[in-house]
PDB file of C-alpha atoms in Angstrom:
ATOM      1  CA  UNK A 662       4.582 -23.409  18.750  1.00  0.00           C
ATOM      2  CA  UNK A 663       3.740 -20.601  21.052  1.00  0.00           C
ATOM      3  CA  UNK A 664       6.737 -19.061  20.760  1.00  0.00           C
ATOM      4  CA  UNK A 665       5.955 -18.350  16.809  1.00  0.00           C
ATOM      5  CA  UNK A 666       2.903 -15.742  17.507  1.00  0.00           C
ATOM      6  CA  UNK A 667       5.255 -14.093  19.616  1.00  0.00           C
ATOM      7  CA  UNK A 668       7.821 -13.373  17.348  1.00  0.00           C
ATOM      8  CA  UNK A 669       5.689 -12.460  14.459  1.00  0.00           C
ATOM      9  CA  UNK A 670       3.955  -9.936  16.763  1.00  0.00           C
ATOM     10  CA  UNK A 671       7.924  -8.778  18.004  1.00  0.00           C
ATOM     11  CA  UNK A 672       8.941  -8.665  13.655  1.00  0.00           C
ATOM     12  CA  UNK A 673       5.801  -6.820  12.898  1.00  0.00           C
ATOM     13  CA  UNK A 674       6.010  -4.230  15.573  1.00  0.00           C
ATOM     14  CA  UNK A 675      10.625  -3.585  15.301  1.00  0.00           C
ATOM     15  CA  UNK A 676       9.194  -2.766  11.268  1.00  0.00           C
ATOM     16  CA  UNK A 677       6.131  -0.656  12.543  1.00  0.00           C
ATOM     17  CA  UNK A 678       3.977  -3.164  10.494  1.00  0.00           C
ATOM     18  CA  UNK A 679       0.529  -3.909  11.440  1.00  0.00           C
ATOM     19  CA  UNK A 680      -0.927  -7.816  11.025  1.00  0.00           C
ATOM     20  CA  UNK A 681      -2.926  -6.256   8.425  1.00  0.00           C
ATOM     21  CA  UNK A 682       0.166  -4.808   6.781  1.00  0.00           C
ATOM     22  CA  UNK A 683       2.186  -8.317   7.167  1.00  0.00           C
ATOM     23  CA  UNK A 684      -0.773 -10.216   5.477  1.00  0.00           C
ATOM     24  CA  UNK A 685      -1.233  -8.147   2.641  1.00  0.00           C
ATOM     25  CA  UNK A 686       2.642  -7.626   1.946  1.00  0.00           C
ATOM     26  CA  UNK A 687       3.037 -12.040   2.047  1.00  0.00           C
ATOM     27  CA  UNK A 688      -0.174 -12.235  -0.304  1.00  0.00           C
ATOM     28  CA  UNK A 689      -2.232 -13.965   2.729  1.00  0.00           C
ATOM     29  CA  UNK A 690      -5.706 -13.059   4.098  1.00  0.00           C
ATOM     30  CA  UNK A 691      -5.751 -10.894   7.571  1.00  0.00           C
ATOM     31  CA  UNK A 692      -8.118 -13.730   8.915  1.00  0.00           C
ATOM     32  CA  UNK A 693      -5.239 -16.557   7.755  1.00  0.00           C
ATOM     33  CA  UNK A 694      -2.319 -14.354   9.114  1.00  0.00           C
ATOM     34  CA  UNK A 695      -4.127 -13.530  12.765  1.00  0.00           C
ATOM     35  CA  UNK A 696      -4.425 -17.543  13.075  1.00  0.00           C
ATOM     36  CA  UNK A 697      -0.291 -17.892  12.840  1.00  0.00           C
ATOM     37  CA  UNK A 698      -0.070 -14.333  15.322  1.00  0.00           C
ATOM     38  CA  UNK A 699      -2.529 -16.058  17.934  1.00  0.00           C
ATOM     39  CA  UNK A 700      -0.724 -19.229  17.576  1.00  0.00           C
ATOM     40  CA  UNK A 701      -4.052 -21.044  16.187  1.00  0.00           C
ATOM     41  CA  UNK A 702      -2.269 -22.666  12.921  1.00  0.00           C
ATOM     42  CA  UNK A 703       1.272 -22.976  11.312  1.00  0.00           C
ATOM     43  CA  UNK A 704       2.076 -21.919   7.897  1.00  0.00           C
ATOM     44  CA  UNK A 705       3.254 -24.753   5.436  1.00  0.00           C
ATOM     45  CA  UNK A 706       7.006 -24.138   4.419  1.00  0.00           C
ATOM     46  CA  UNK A 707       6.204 -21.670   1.512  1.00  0.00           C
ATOM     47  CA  UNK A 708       3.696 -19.422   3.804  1.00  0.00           C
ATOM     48  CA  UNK A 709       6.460 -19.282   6.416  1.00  0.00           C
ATOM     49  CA  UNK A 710       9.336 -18.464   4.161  1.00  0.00           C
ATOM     50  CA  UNK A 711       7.183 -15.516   2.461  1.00  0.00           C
ATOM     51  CA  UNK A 712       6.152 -14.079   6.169  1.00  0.00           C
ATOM     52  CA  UNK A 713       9.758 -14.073   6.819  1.00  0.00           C
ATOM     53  CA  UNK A 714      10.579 -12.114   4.100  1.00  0.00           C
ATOM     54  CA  UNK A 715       8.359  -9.633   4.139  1.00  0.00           C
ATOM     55  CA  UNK A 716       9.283  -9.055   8.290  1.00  0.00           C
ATOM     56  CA  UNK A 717      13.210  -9.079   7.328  1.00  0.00           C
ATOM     57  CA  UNK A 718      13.905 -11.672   9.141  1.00  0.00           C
ATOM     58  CA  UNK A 719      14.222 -15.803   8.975  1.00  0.00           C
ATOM     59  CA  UNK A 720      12.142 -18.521   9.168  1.00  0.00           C
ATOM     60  CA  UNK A 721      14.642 -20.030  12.075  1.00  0.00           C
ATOM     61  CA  UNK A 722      14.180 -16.398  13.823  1.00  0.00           C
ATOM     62  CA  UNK A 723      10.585 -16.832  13.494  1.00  0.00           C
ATOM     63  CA  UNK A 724      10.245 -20.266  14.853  1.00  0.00           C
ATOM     64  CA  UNK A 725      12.457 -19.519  17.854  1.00  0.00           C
ATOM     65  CA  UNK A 726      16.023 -21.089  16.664  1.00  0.00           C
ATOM     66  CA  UNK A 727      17.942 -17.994  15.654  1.00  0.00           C
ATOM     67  CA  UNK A 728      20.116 -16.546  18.345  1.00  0.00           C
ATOM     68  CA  UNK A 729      18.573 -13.995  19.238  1.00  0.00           C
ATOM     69  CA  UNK A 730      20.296 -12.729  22.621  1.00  0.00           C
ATOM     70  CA  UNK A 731      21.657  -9.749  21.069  1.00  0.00           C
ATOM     71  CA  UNK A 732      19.524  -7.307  20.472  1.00  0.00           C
ATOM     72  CA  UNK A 733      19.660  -5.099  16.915  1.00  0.00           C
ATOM     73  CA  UNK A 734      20.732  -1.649  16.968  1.00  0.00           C
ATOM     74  CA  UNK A 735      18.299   1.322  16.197  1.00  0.00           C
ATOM     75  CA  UNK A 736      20.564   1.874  12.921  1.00  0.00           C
ATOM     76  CA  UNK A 737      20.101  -1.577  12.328  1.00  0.00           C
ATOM     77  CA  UNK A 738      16.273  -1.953  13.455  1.00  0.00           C
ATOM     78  CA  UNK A 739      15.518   1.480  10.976  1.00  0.00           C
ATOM     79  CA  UNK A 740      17.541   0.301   8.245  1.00  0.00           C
ATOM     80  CA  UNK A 741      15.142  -2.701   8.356  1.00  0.00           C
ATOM     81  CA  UNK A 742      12.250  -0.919   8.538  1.00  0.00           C
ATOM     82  CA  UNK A 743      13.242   0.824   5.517  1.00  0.00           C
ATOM     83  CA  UNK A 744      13.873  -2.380   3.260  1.00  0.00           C
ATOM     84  CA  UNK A 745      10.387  -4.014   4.424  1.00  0.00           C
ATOM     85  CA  UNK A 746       8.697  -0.395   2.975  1.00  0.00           C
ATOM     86  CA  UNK A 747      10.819  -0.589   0.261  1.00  0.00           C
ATOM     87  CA  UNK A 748       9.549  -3.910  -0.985  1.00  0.00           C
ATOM     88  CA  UNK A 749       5.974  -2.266  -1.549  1.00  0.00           C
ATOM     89  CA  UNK A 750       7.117   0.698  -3.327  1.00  0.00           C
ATOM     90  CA  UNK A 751       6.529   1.407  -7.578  1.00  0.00           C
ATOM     91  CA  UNK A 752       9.642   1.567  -9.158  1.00  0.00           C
ATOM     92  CA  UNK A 753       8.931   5.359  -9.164  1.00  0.00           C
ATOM     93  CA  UNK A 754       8.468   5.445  -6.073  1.00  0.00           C
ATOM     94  CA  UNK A 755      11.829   3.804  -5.362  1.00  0.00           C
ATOM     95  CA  UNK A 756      13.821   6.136  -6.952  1.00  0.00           C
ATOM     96  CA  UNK A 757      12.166   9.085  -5.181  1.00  0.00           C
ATOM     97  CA  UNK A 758      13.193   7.686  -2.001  1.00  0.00           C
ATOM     98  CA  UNK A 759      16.701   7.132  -3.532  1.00  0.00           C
ATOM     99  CA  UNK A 760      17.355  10.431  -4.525  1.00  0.00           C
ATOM    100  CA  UNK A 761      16.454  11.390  -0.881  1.00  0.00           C
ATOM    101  CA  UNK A 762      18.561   9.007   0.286  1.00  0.00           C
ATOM    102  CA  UNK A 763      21.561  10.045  -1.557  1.00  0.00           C
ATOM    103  CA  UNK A 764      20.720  13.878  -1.024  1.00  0.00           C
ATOM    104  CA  UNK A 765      20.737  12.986   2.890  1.00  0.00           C
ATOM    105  CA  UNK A 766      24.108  11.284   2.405  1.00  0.00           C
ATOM    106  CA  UNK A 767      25.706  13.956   0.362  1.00  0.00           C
ATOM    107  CA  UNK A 768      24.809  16.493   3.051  1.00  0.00           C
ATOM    108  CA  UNK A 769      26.211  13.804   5.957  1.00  0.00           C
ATOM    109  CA  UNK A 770      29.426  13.512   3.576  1.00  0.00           C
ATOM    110  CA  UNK A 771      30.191  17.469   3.545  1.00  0.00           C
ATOM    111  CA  UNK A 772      29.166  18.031   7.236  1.00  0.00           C
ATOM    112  CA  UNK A 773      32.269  15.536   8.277  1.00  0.00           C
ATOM    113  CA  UNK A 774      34.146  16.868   5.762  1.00  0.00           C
ATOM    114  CA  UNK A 775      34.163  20.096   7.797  1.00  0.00           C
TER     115      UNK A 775
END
């Protein structure tokens, strides 16, 4: 399944993750997680469906089945990004990034307004 370390490495780096981040964020050691980015082991079903989550992305993507010949936007490849951080934040810290969010988009809102 040398195709699967690849990918990982591809999910990980599109989200600015590190393997260390990926591991930690899918509740797996870095030691367990490096064997599935150097293509030493395969996750069981449940490992592989929590990896996937936490990189955005599907288990099919992962093990080489999704389509994959178009490739994402930068919108789409930052909006990404910003879900996968998301998932770590304290409900606190959430709504901090919210209310930046929404600031950025009322300012976006009256600038085409003009």
């Amino acid at each position: 399944m040398k195709v699967f370390g690849k990918k990982l490495r591809e999910a990980a780096a599109q989200l600015g993750l590190s393997s260390a981040d990926v591991a930690h964020r899918a509740q797996l050691s870095e030691r367990r997680y490096g064997h599935y980015v150097q293509d030493n082991r395969e996750p069981d079903l449940a490992t592989l469906i929590r990896i996937a989550k936490v990189l955005n992305t599907t288990p099919n993507d992962l093990l080489g089945f999704g389509e994959g010949s178009e490739k994402p936007s930068r919108h789409s490849l930052l909006f990404d990004r910003l879900r996968a951080a998301a998932q770590v934040l304290s409900e606190g810290e959430l709504e901090t990034v919210l209310v930046l969010a929404d600031g950025l988009a009322a300012r976006h809102k009256k600038r085409k307004a003009k």
